[in-house]
Amino acid sequence: MSNVIPHSLFTDFDIDLFKAGKHFRLYEKLGAHLTEVDGKKGVYFAVWAPSAKAVSVIGDFNFWIEGEHPLNIRWDSSGIWEGFIPNVEKGAKYKYKIHSHHGDIKTEKADPFAARCEHPPNTASIVWDTTYTWKDKNWMKKRKDINRLDKPFSVYEVHLGSWMHKAEENRPLSYLELASELTAYVKKMNFTHVEFMPIMEYPYDPSWGYQLTGYFAPTSRFGYPEDFMFLVDELHKNDIGVILDWVPSHFPEDAHGLGNFDGSHLYEHPDRRKGYHPDWKSLIFNYGRNEVRAFLISNAVFWLDRYHADGLRVDAVASMLYLDYSREDGEWEPNQYGGRENLDAISFFKELNEEIYGSFDGVQTIAEESTSFPMVSKPTYLGGLGFGMKWMMGWMHDTLEYFKKEPIYRKHHQNDITFSMTYAFTENFMLPLSHDEVVYGKQSILGRMPGDEWQRFANLRLLYSYMYTHPGSKLLFMGGEFGQSDEWNFQQSLDWHLLEYDYHKGIQKLVAEVNNLYRNEPALHEKQFVSEGFEWIDYNDSENSVLAYVRKGENEKDDLVLIANMTPVPREEYRIGLPASGSYKLIFNSDAPEFGGSGYKIAKQYTSEAVEWQHRAQSVVLDLAPLGVMVLKKFKSAKKS
């Protein structure tokens, strides 16, 4: 007699949606669910394995013996095996023993929908209840307004395992410890959001979390699922949004994972030209299979629903969009129209974004997409992919290349630093200085800066000030905000001891201040994605390597004038044209002594003159600090005669 009681959480409608690839709340049905049947407490298990001829739940409650708790396959050709096992409790460890029709293979698989996983290198799933009493009601009510595209998005990118270590124990902080330490720090630094590199369970530390095996479970490295909820809750209570890195592009071949799940290519594409990623030695999801699309979209929805995430940054979008991505001729097959676009992935993205934006108020999806694929961040009803924002990889590359150059040579590369404005409004761009830019021999951001010690830090202040006054939202990887000297090492803490030194402390103060400027000056965010929010004053003075431009808000009184001197040579009596007559005050100077600057004397207030300059009726003469950005704001209009 079976120890499994027939039971199902699925309705016929659920099954129809699942088969059609339209069930986007599968986590409510598949997986392990604590429940009660016929007065008995226990767990309902359900797993999709259509090519299996037998599936058993094995675990510490049955000594991992196959056959003690066999699941029943549903009659409706859905491929779902299910059943209720009495007396199994929260905390029980389990896997699925799957006997396949293909080659008489038997495998032990972790639950794809497990709410909690064992700490790696152990690989079992754990029965868990993710019930949590949220205290972020105020945040959830107002985030629709906070997360709009005309509001500031200044994102602090964090790798939880290496942000800060408990020194005496030489271990990363737990979710609960981060809830106080990280929240206080992000608030102090005036970032609006944090972005966590993948926190879903992953087996291999050097993957940084980008090779997932537990798509529905926060990694057990830092605590329990409810501990991670508490971290999100604390950030929300302090008006800090939470963005999660999400990886629908590929998954590892680990034996307990999704690969060859029921003896068949269930989750991965069966054609290796579409189902295997040569760079990452990993498997690629079959985006054309209905049930796989439902799995992935359900997973995205899960983190927004159960964990109150405010956005998803979708990893490696370009690798999904193109059939020939990282492949030589002959290693890929064109689509039905002879093109290189992956039509299944394109339609998947559109459906994903339609579901997310249709179901949740105040969330954003952000694409890490490095090509010129059109309309990534445009709505699907206009033919776009439907993302809210896209990383501006071209800006990142050109800007870092420019800043690496000795200032004396920058006059020959003026176009490199201005080129981004030719395409800045084709997408809703986020400017990223991410973890990818501080690893694998690229050096830290500070390490790229040329010159002596003072010039290196001045260049870094200049870079951040330019970044925060350039159109678009912002992302800065942890450590960059205080001038981490060495490349990022995922195995150790950031070098917080550097804050004992004034230059590093000055960088930290500057980042807090540019965050403050970006948040509080409407001209820097209200029109950050539209051309009406930006206007060049002059980009042609390559001889002096000076840029001057205007950032505009909804109200003309909020407009800002910005001047950047890209060399260590002060420019005295430098004239620029002004957008309007009146009196202007200096509201920001990256060369200020409190940031570690030279303290070069520049006036705090200016009055326009009726001298035509740079095709403008009004102009002003000012002194430019070395390697500095200054921001002017009009506070008084000219008197009418």
PDB file of C-alpha atoms in Angstrom, residues 83-354:
ATOM      1  CA  GLY A  83       0.728  13.361  -4.156  1.00  0.00           C
ATOM      2  CA  PHE A  84       0.357  14.168  -0.459  1.00  0.00           C
ATOM      3  CA  ILE A  85       2.735  12.626   2.083  1.00  0.00           C
ATOM      4  CA  PRO A  86       1.469  12.773   5.695  1.00  0.00           C
ATOM      5  CA  ASN A  87       3.652  13.679   8.645  1.00  0.00           C
ATOM      6  CA  VAL A  88       6.383  15.388   6.614  1.00  0.00           C
ATOM      7  CA  GLU A  89       7.256  18.642   8.357  1.00  0.00           C
ATOM      8  CA  LYS A  90       8.866  21.977   7.635  1.00  0.00           C
ATOM      9  CA  GLY A  91      12.629  21.521   7.471  1.00  0.00           C
ATOM     10  CA  ALA A  92      12.500  18.060   5.911  1.00  0.00           C
ATOM     11  CA  LYS A  93      15.163  17.467   3.259  1.00  0.00           C
ATOM     12  CA  TYR A  94      14.111  15.850   0.007  1.00  0.00           C
ATOM     13  CA  LYS A  95      14.795  15.185  -3.681  1.00  0.00           C
ATOM     14  CA  TYR A  96      12.948  13.540  -6.531  1.00  0.00           C
ATOM     15  CA  LYS A  97      14.159  10.127  -7.675  1.00  0.00           C
ATOM     16  CA  ILE A  98      13.252  10.046 -11.356  1.00  0.00           C
ATOM     17  CA  HIS A  99      13.226   6.853 -13.417  1.00  0.00           C
ATOM     18  CA  SER A 100      13.218   7.871 -17.062  1.00  0.00           C
ATOM     19  CA  HIS A 101      11.719   6.265 -20.142  1.00  0.00           C
ATOM     20  CA  HIS A 102      14.921   7.225 -21.951  1.00  0.00           C
ATOM     21  CA  GLY A 103      17.670   4.651 -21.541  1.00  0.00           C
ATOM     22  CA  ASP A 104      16.392   3.365 -18.211  1.00  0.00           C
ATOM     23  CA  ILE A 105      18.171   6.272 -16.451  1.00  0.00           C
ATOM     24  CA  LYS A 106      17.636   7.005 -12.770  1.00  0.00           C
ATOM     25  CA  THR A 107      18.527  10.430 -11.416  1.00  0.00           C
ATOM     26  CA  GLU A 108      18.157  12.314  -8.152  1.00  0.00           C
ATOM     27  CA  LYS A 109      16.995  15.873  -8.738  1.00  0.00           C
ATOM     28  CA  ALA A 110      16.467  18.861  -6.489  1.00  0.00           C
ATOM     29  CA  ASP A 111      12.997  20.378  -6.666  1.00  0.00           C
ATOM     30  CA  PRO A 112      12.930  23.128  -9.354  1.00  0.00           C
ATOM     31  CA  PHE A 113      10.354  24.962  -7.195  1.00  0.00           C
ATOM     32  CA  ALA A 114      12.031  24.426  -3.814  1.00  0.00           C
ATOM     33  CA  ALA A 115      11.483  27.353  -1.430  1.00  0.00           C
ATOM     34  CA  ARG A 116      14.738  26.582   0.371  1.00  0.00           C
ATOM     35  CA  CYS A 117      17.889  24.629  -0.487  1.00  0.00           C
ATOM     36  CA  GLU A 118      20.669  23.075   1.514  1.00  0.00           C
ATOM     37  CA  HIS A 119      23.864  25.081   1.955  1.00  0.00           C
ATOM     38  CA  PRO A 120      26.238  24.211  -0.921  1.00  0.00           C
ATOM     39  CA  PRO A 121      27.994  21.897  -1.543  1.00  0.00           C
ATOM     40  CA  ASN A 122      24.987  19.922  -0.254  1.00  0.00           C
ATOM     41  CA  THR A 123      22.215  19.796  -2.826  1.00  0.00           C
ATOM     42  CA  ALA A 124      18.943  18.651  -1.244  1.00  0.00           C
ATOM     43  CA  SER A 125      15.754  20.728  -1.279  1.00  0.00           C
ATOM     44  CA  ILE A 126      14.119  21.663   2.023  1.00  0.00           C
ATOM     45  CA  VAL A 127      10.411  21.833   2.790  1.00  0.00           C
ATOM     46  CA  TRP A 128       9.736  25.396   3.854  1.00  0.00           C
ATOM     47  CA  ASP A 129       6.952  27.861   4.480  1.00  0.00           C
ATOM     48  CA  THR A 130       7.640  31.347   3.116  1.00  0.00           C
ATOM     49  CA  THR A 131       4.844  33.017   5.069  1.00  0.00           C
ATOM     50  CA  TYR A 132       6.050  36.395   6.338  1.00  0.00           C
ATOM     51  CA  THR A 133       4.330  39.390   7.912  1.00  0.00           C
ATOM     52  CA  TRP A 134       5.455  42.337   5.817  1.00  0.00           C
ATOM     53  CA  LYS A 135       5.823  45.772   7.372  1.00  0.00           C
ATOM     54  CA  ASP A 136       6.475  47.739   4.167  1.00  0.00           C
ATOM     55  CA  LYS A 137       2.891  48.765   3.470  1.00  0.00           C
ATOM     56  CA  ASN A 138       3.789  52.450   3.154  1.00  0.00           C
ATOM     57  CA  TRP A 139       6.523  51.704   0.648  1.00  0.00           C
ATOM     58  CA  MET A 140       4.341  49.422  -1.467  1.00  0.00           C
ATOM     59  CA  LYS A 141       1.645  52.090  -1.534  1.00  0.00           C
ATOM     60  CA  LYS A 142       3.924  54.866  -2.766  1.00  0.00           C
ATOM     61  CA  ARG A 143       6.440  52.988  -4.928  1.00  0.00           C
ATOM     62  CA  LYS A 144       4.297  53.474  -8.036  1.00  0.00           C
ATOM     63  CA  ASP A 145       5.251  57.114  -7.791  1.00  0.00           C
ATOM     64  CA  ILE A 146       8.825  56.550  -6.560  1.00  0.00           C
ATOM     65  CA  ASN A 147       9.770  54.098  -9.326  1.00  0.00           C
ATOM     66  CA  ARG A 148       8.466  56.091 -12.265  1.00  0.00           C
ATOM     67  CA  LEU A 149      10.865  56.761 -15.113  1.00  0.00           C
ATOM     68  CA  ASP A 150      10.869  60.493 -14.364  1.00  0.00           C
ATOM     69  CA  LYS A 151      12.164  59.829 -10.844  1.00  0.00           C
ATOM     70  CA  PRO A 152      15.781  59.233  -9.757  1.00  0.00           C
ATOM     71  CA  PHE A 153      17.198  55.717 -10.041  1.00  0.00           C
ATOM     72  CA  SER A 154      20.610  55.648  -8.399  1.00  0.00           C
ATOM     73  CA  VAL A 155      21.465  51.996  -7.902  1.00  0.00           C
ATOM     74  CA  TYR A 156      24.109  50.519  -5.588  1.00  0.00           C
ATOM     75  CA  GLU A 157      25.094  47.100  -6.982  1.00  0.00           C
ATOM     76  CA  VAL A 158      25.962  44.611  -4.246  1.00  0.00           C
ATOM     77  CA  HIS A 159      27.457  41.128  -4.064  1.00  0.00           C
ATOM     78  CA  LEU A 160      26.247  39.945  -0.674  1.00  0.00           C
ATOM     79  CA  GLY A 161      29.148  37.569  -0.056  1.00  0.00           C
ATOM     80  CA  SER A 162      31.841  40.219  -0.332  1.00  0.00           C
ATOM     81  CA  TRP A 163      30.284  43.540   0.661  1.00  0.00           C
ATOM     82  CA  MET A 164      31.426  43.312   4.269  1.00  0.00           C
ATOM     83  CA  HIS A 165      32.788  40.496   6.403  1.00  0.00           C
ATOM     84  CA  LYS A 166      32.490  39.855  10.104  1.00  0.00           C
ATOM     85  CA  ALA A 167      36.186  40.365  10.741  1.00  0.00           C
ATOM     86  CA  GLU A 168      36.594  38.269  13.861  1.00  0.00           C
ATOM     87  CA  GLU A 169      34.832  35.297  12.248  1.00  0.00           C
ATOM     88  CA  ASN A 170      36.048  35.956   8.678  1.00  0.00           C
ATOM     89  CA  ARG A 171      32.610  35.398   7.189  1.00  0.00           C
ATOM     90  CA  PRO A 172      30.155  37.441   5.136  1.00  0.00           C
ATOM     91  CA  LEU A 173      27.338  39.217   6.935  1.00  0.00           C
ATOM     92  CA  SER A 174      24.043  37.365   7.196  1.00  0.00           C
ATOM     93  CA  TYR A 175      20.773  38.654   5.763  1.00  0.00           C
ATOM     94  CA  LEU A 176      19.821  39.853   9.249  1.00  0.00           C
ATOM     95  CA  GLU A 177      23.133  41.639   9.780  1.00  0.00           C
ATOM     96  CA  LEU A 178      22.886  43.219   6.329  1.00  0.00           C
ATOM     97  CA  ALA A 179      19.404  44.459   7.202  1.00  0.00           C
ATOM     98  CA  SER A 180      20.956  46.910   9.648  1.00  0.00           C
ATOM     99  CA  GLU A 181      24.456  47.487   8.220  1.00  0.00           C
ATOM    100  CA  LEU A 182      23.692  47.691   4.497  1.00  0.00           C
ATOM    101  CA  THR A 183      20.451  49.616   4.927  1.00  0.00           C
ATOM    102  CA  ALA A 184      22.120  52.282   7.056  1.00  0.00           C
ATOM    103  CA  TYR A 185      25.007  52.603   4.606  1.00  0.00           C
ATOM    104  CA  VAL A 186      22.863  52.878   1.467  1.00  0.00           C
ATOM    105  CA  LYS A 187      20.741  55.494   3.193  1.00  0.00           C
ATOM    106  CA  LYS A 188      23.821  57.462   4.267  1.00  0.00           C
ATOM    107  CA  MET A 189      25.138  57.369   0.689  1.00  0.00           C
ATOM    108  CA  ASN A 190      21.815  58.641  -0.739  1.00  0.00           C
ATOM    109  CA  PHE A 191      21.358  55.792  -3.229  1.00  0.00           C
ATOM    110  CA  THR A 192      17.715  55.242  -4.156  1.00  0.00           C
ATOM    111  CA  HIS A 193      17.979  51.492  -4.842  1.00  0.00           C
ATOM    112  CA  VAL A 194      20.161  48.484  -4.215  1.00  0.00           C
ATOM    113  CA  GLU A 195      20.666  45.801  -6.817  1.00  0.00           C
ATOM    114  CA  PHE A 196      21.649  42.377  -5.560  1.00  0.00           C
ATOM    115  CA  MET A 197      23.719  40.146  -7.771  1.00  0.00           C
ATOM    116  CA  PRO A 198      21.812  36.840  -7.951  1.00  0.00           C
ATOM    117  CA  ILE A 199      20.613  35.703  -4.551  1.00  0.00           C
ATOM    118  CA  MET A 200      18.833  32.602  -5.902  1.00  0.00           C
ATOM    119  CA  GLU A 201      20.581  29.382  -4.814  1.00  0.00           C
ATOM    120  CA  TYR A 202      23.727  28.550  -6.773  1.00  0.00           C
ATOM    121  CA  PRO A 203      26.258  25.751  -6.235  1.00  0.00           C
ATOM    122  CA  TYR A 204      29.521  27.383  -7.301  1.00  0.00           C
ATOM    123  CA  ASP A 205      30.879  30.475  -5.549  1.00  0.00           C
ATOM    124  CA  PRO A 206      33.110  31.664  -8.438  1.00  0.00           C
ATOM    125  CA  SER A 207      29.990  31.968 -10.640  1.00  0.00           C
ATOM    126  CA  TRP A 208      28.990  34.931  -8.392  1.00  0.00           C
ATOM    127  CA  GLY A 209      25.451  33.534  -8.489  1.00  0.00           C
ATOM    128  CA  TYR A 210      24.984  33.566 -12.270  1.00  0.00           C
ATOM    129  CA  GLN A 211      24.748  29.742 -12.516  1.00  0.00           C
ATOM    130  CA  LEU A 212      21.477  28.992 -10.708  1.00  0.00           C
ATOM    131  CA  THR A 213      20.083  25.696  -9.486  1.00  0.00           C
ATOM    132  CA  GLY A 214      17.471  26.933  -6.990  1.00  0.00           C
ATOM    133  CA  TYR A 215      15.403  29.457  -8.920  1.00  0.00           C
ATOM    134  CA  PHE A 216      12.797  29.911  -6.169  1.00  0.00           C
ATOM    135  CA  ALA A 217      15.075  29.868  -3.118  1.00  0.00           C
ATOM    136  CA  PRO A 218      17.269  32.657  -1.705  1.00  0.00           C
ATOM    137  CA  THR A 219      20.736  31.232  -1.167  1.00  0.00           C
ATOM    138  CA  SER A 220      21.144  29.573   2.211  1.00  0.00           C
ATOM    139  CA  ARG A 221      24.659  31.029   2.529  1.00  0.00           C
ATOM    140  CA  PHE A 222      23.327  34.035   4.447  1.00  0.00           C
ATOM    141  CA  GLY A 223      20.301  32.687   6.295  1.00  0.00           C
ATOM    142  CA  TYR A 224      16.696  31.604   5.904  1.00  0.00           C
ATOM    143  CA  PRO A 225      14.198  32.776   3.258  1.00  0.00           C
ATOM    144  CA  GLU A 226      12.355  34.871   5.832  1.00  0.00           C
ATOM    145  CA  ASP A 227      15.669  36.509   6.768  1.00  0.00           C
ATOM    146  CA  PHE A 228      16.028  37.722   3.206  1.00  0.00           C
ATOM    147  CA  MET A 229      12.450  38.989   3.359  1.00  0.00           C
ATOM    148  CA  PHE A 230      13.405  40.900   6.494  1.00  0.00           C
ATOM    149  CA  LEU A 231      16.336  42.496   4.633  1.00  0.00           C
ATOM    150  CA  VAL A 232      14.002  43.635   1.829  1.00  0.00           C
ATOM    151  CA  ASP A 233      11.521  44.859   4.430  1.00  0.00           C
ATOM    152  CA  GLU A 234      14.145  46.973   6.208  1.00  0.00           C
ATOM    153  CA  LEU A 235      15.325  48.521   2.962  1.00  0.00           C
ATOM    154  CA  HIS A 236      11.724  49.383   2.065  1.00  0.00           C
ATOM    155  CA  LYS A 237      11.046  50.876   5.492  1.00  0.00           C
ATOM    156  CA  ASN A 238      13.964  53.206   4.767  1.00  0.00           C
ATOM    157  CA  ASP A 239      12.618  54.124   1.308  1.00  0.00           C
ATOM    158  CA  ILE A 240      15.224  52.103  -0.572  1.00  0.00           C
ATOM    159  CA  GLY A 241      14.085  50.046  -3.557  1.00  0.00           C
ATOM    160  CA  VAL A 242      15.315  46.506  -4.212  1.00  0.00           C
ATOM    161  CA  ILE A 243      16.308  45.235  -7.651  1.00  0.00           C
ATOM    162  CA  LEU A 244      17.274  41.582  -8.118  1.00  0.00           C
ATOM    163  CA  ASP A 245      19.553  40.200 -10.806  1.00  0.00           C
ATOM    164  CA  TRP A 246      17.634  37.510 -12.649  1.00  0.00           C
ATOM    165  CA  VAL A 247      19.163  34.896 -14.954  1.00  0.00           C
ATOM    166  CA  PRO A 248      16.808  33.361 -17.554  1.00  0.00           C
ATOM    167  CA  SER A 249      19.632  33.035 -20.089  1.00  0.00           C
ATOM    168  CA  HIS A 250      21.284  29.782 -19.013  1.00  0.00           C
ATOM    169  CA  PHE A 251      21.710  27.260 -16.194  1.00  0.00           C
ATOM    170  CA  PRO A 252      24.491  24.859 -15.132  1.00  0.00           C
ATOM    171  CA  GLU A 253      24.724  21.145 -15.910  1.00  0.00           C
ATOM    172  CA  ASP A 254      25.066  20.122 -12.250  1.00  0.00           C
ATOM    173  CA  ALA A 255      23.622  16.645 -11.739  1.00  0.00           C
ATOM    174  CA  HIS A 256      20.974  17.799  -9.244  1.00  0.00           C
ATOM    175  CA  GLY A 257      19.818  20.733 -11.383  1.00  0.00           C
ATOM    176  CA  LEU A 258      17.469  21.297 -14.317  1.00  0.00           C
ATOM    177  CA  GLY A 259      19.638  19.716 -16.993  1.00  0.00           C
ATOM    178  CA  ASN A 260      18.348  16.451 -18.499  1.00  0.00           C
ATOM    179  CA  PHE A 261      15.790  16.619 -15.718  1.00  0.00           C
ATOM    180  CA  ASP A 262      13.601  13.601 -16.512  1.00  0.00           C
ATOM    181  CA  GLY A 263      16.067  11.902 -18.821  1.00  0.00           C
ATOM    182  CA  SER A 264      15.060  14.231 -21.626  1.00  0.00           C
ATOM    183  CA  HIS A 265      15.880  17.794 -22.673  1.00  0.00           C
ATOM    184  CA  LEU A 266      13.047  19.130 -20.553  1.00  0.00           C
ATOM    185  CA  TYR A 267      14.153  22.676 -19.725  1.00  0.00           C
ATOM    186  CA  GLU A 268      17.031  23.082 -22.195  1.00  0.00           C
ATOM    187  CA  HIS A 269      16.680  23.256 -25.979  1.00  0.00           C
ATOM    188  CA  PRO A 270      17.371  19.801 -27.475  1.00  0.00           C
ATOM    189  CA  ASP A 271      19.460  21.248 -30.330  1.00  0.00           C
ATOM    190  CA  ARG A 272      22.929  22.021 -28.893  1.00  0.00           C
ATOM    191  CA  ARG A 273      23.184  24.937 -31.322  1.00  0.00           C
ATOM    192  CA  LYS A 274      20.360  26.555 -29.364  1.00  0.00           C
ATOM    193  CA  GLY A 275      20.638  24.698 -26.068  1.00  0.00           C
ATOM    194  CA  TYR A 276      24.283  25.002 -25.034  1.00  0.00           C
ATOM    195  CA  HIS A 277      26.297  28.107 -24.238  1.00  0.00           C
ATOM    196  CA  PRO A 278      29.934  27.610 -25.287  1.00  0.00           C
ATOM    197  CA  ASP A 279      31.312  30.552 -23.277  1.00  0.00           C
ATOM    198  CA  TRP A 280      29.731  29.633 -19.980  1.00  0.00           C
ATOM    199  CA  LYS A 281      29.631  25.830 -20.472  1.00  0.00           C
ATOM    200  CA  SER A 282      25.979  25.893 -19.504  1.00  0.00           C
ATOM    201  CA  LEU A 283      22.568  24.985 -20.892  1.00  0.00           C
ATOM    202  CA  ILE A 284      20.127  27.376 -22.548  1.00  0.00           C
ATOM    203  CA  PHE A 285      16.396  27.306 -21.841  1.00  0.00           C
ATOM    204  CA  ASN A 286      14.023  26.230 -24.589  1.00  0.00           C
ATOM    205  CA  TYR A 287      12.103  29.497 -24.970  1.00  0.00           C
ATOM    206  CA  GLY A 288       9.749  27.952 -27.513  1.00  0.00           C
ATOM    207  CA  ARG A 289       8.405  25.340 -25.088  1.00  0.00           C
ATOM    208  CA  ASN A 290       5.223  26.514 -23.393  1.00  0.00           C
ATOM    209  CA  GLU A 291       5.863  24.933 -20.013  1.00  0.00           C
ATOM    210  CA  VAL A 292       9.410  26.353 -19.859  1.00  0.00           C
ATOM    211  CA  ARG A 293       8.122  29.859 -20.576  1.00  0.00           C
ATOM    212  CA  ALA A 294       5.561  29.400 -17.794  1.00  0.00           C
ATOM    213  CA  PHE A 295       8.350  28.260 -15.441  1.00  0.00           C
ATOM    214  CA  LEU A 296      10.510  31.302 -16.182  1.00  0.00           C
ATOM    215  CA  ILE A 297       7.762  33.912 -16.084  1.00  0.00           C
ATOM    216  CA  SER A 298       6.396  32.342 -12.891  1.00  0.00           C
ATOM    217  CA  ASN A 299       9.865  32.672 -11.415  1.00  0.00           C
ATOM    218  CA  ALA A 300      10.111  36.365 -12.283  1.00  0.00           C
ATOM    219  CA  VAL A 301       6.640  36.953 -10.854  1.00  0.00           C
ATOM    220  CA  PHE A 302       7.548  34.964  -7.719  1.00  0.00           C
ATOM    221  CA  TRP A 303      10.281  37.400  -6.638  1.00  0.00           C
ATOM    222  CA  LEU A 304       8.043  40.390  -7.224  1.00  0.00           C
ATOM    223  CA  ASP A 305       5.105  38.760  -5.472  1.00  0.00           C
ATOM    224  CA  ARG A 306       6.512  36.802  -2.528  1.00  0.00           C
ATOM    225  CA  TYR A 307       9.670  38.830  -1.903  1.00  0.00           C
ATOM    226  CA  HIS A 308       8.366  42.312  -2.766  1.00  0.00           C
ATOM    227  CA  ALA A 309      11.202  43.017  -5.214  1.00  0.00           C
ATOM    228  CA  ASP A 310      10.803  46.366  -6.977  1.00  0.00           C
ATOM    229  CA  GLY A 311      12.533  45.382 -10.167  1.00  0.00           C
ATOM    230  CA  LEU A 312      14.478  42.731 -12.041  1.00  0.00           C
ATOM    231  CA  ARG A 313      17.696  43.360 -13.899  1.00  0.00           C
ATOM    232  CA  VAL A 314      17.702  40.663 -16.576  1.00  0.00           C
ATOM    233  CA  ASP A 315      21.148  39.219 -17.205  1.00  0.00           C
ATOM    234  CA  ALA A 316      22.748  38.485 -20.589  1.00  0.00           C
ATOM    235  CA  VAL A 317      19.799  39.537 -22.738  1.00  0.00           C
ATOM    236  CA  ALA A 318      21.959  39.753 -25.875  1.00  0.00           C
ATOM    237  CA  SER A 319      22.921  36.088 -25.541  1.00  0.00           C
ATOM    238  CA  MET A 320      19.218  35.210 -25.719  1.00  0.00           C
ATOM    239  CA  LEU A 321      18.281  37.513 -28.587  1.00  0.00           C
ATOM    240  CA  TYR A 322      20.765  36.188 -31.150  1.00  0.00           C
ATOM    241  CA  LEU A 323      21.108  32.630 -32.421  1.00  0.00           C
ATOM    242  CA  ASP A 324      24.718  33.271 -33.431  1.00  0.00           C
ATOM    243  CA  TYR A 325      25.759  34.806 -30.098  1.00  0.00           C
ATOM    244  CA  SER A 326      29.341  33.666 -29.413  1.00  0.00           C
ATOM    245  CA  ARG A 327      29.127  31.099 -32.222  1.00  0.00           C
ATOM    246  CA  GLU A 328      31.153  30.672 -35.398  1.00  0.00           C
ATOM    247  CA  ASP A 329      29.692  30.107 -38.859  1.00  0.00           C
ATOM    248  CA  GLY A 330      28.175  26.640 -39.039  1.00  0.00           C
ATOM    249  CA  GLU A 331      27.564  26.529 -35.287  1.00  0.00           C
ATOM    250  CA  TRP A 332      24.126  28.122 -35.500  1.00  0.00           C
ATOM    251  CA  GLU A 333      20.999  27.801 -37.572  1.00  0.00           C
ATOM    252  CA  PRO A 334      19.087  30.833 -38.940  1.00  0.00           C
ATOM    253  CA  ASN A 335      15.476  31.427 -37.949  1.00  0.00           C
ATOM    254  CA  GLN A 336      12.590  30.698 -40.325  1.00  0.00           C
ATOM    255  CA  TYR A 337      13.157  34.010 -42.094  1.00  0.00           C
ATOM    256  CA  GLY A 338      16.890  33.457 -42.545  1.00  0.00           C
ATOM    257  CA  GLY A 339      17.833  35.911 -39.777  1.00  0.00           C
ATOM    258  CA  ARG A 340      20.001  35.593 -36.682  1.00  0.00           C
ATOM    259  CA  GLU A 341      17.338  36.711 -34.194  1.00  0.00           C
ATOM    260  CA  ASN A 342      15.959  34.149 -31.748  1.00  0.00           C
ATOM    261  CA  LEU A 343      12.242  34.636 -32.370  1.00  0.00           C
ATOM    262  CA  ASP A 344      11.232  32.459 -29.399  1.00  0.00           C
ATOM    263  CA  ALA A 345      13.342  34.546 -26.999  1.00  0.00           C
ATOM    264  CA  ILE A 346      11.976  37.788 -28.447  1.00  0.00           C
ATOM    265  CA  SER A 347       8.372  36.700 -27.925  1.00  0.00           C
ATOM    266  CA  PHE A 348       9.308  35.415 -24.453  1.00  0.00           C
ATOM    267  CA  PHE A 349      10.636  38.839 -23.419  1.00  0.00           C
ATOM    268  CA  LYS A 350       7.516  40.560 -24.667  1.00  0.00           C
ATOM    269  CA  GLU A 351       5.264  38.170 -22.754  1.00  0.00           C
ATOM    270  CA  LEU A 352       7.437  38.448 -19.639  1.00  0.00           C
ATOM    271  CA  ASN A 353       7.267  42.231 -19.567  1.00  0.00           C
ATOM    272  CA  GLU A 354       3.567  42.359 -20.366  1.00  0.00           C
TER     273      GLU A 354
END
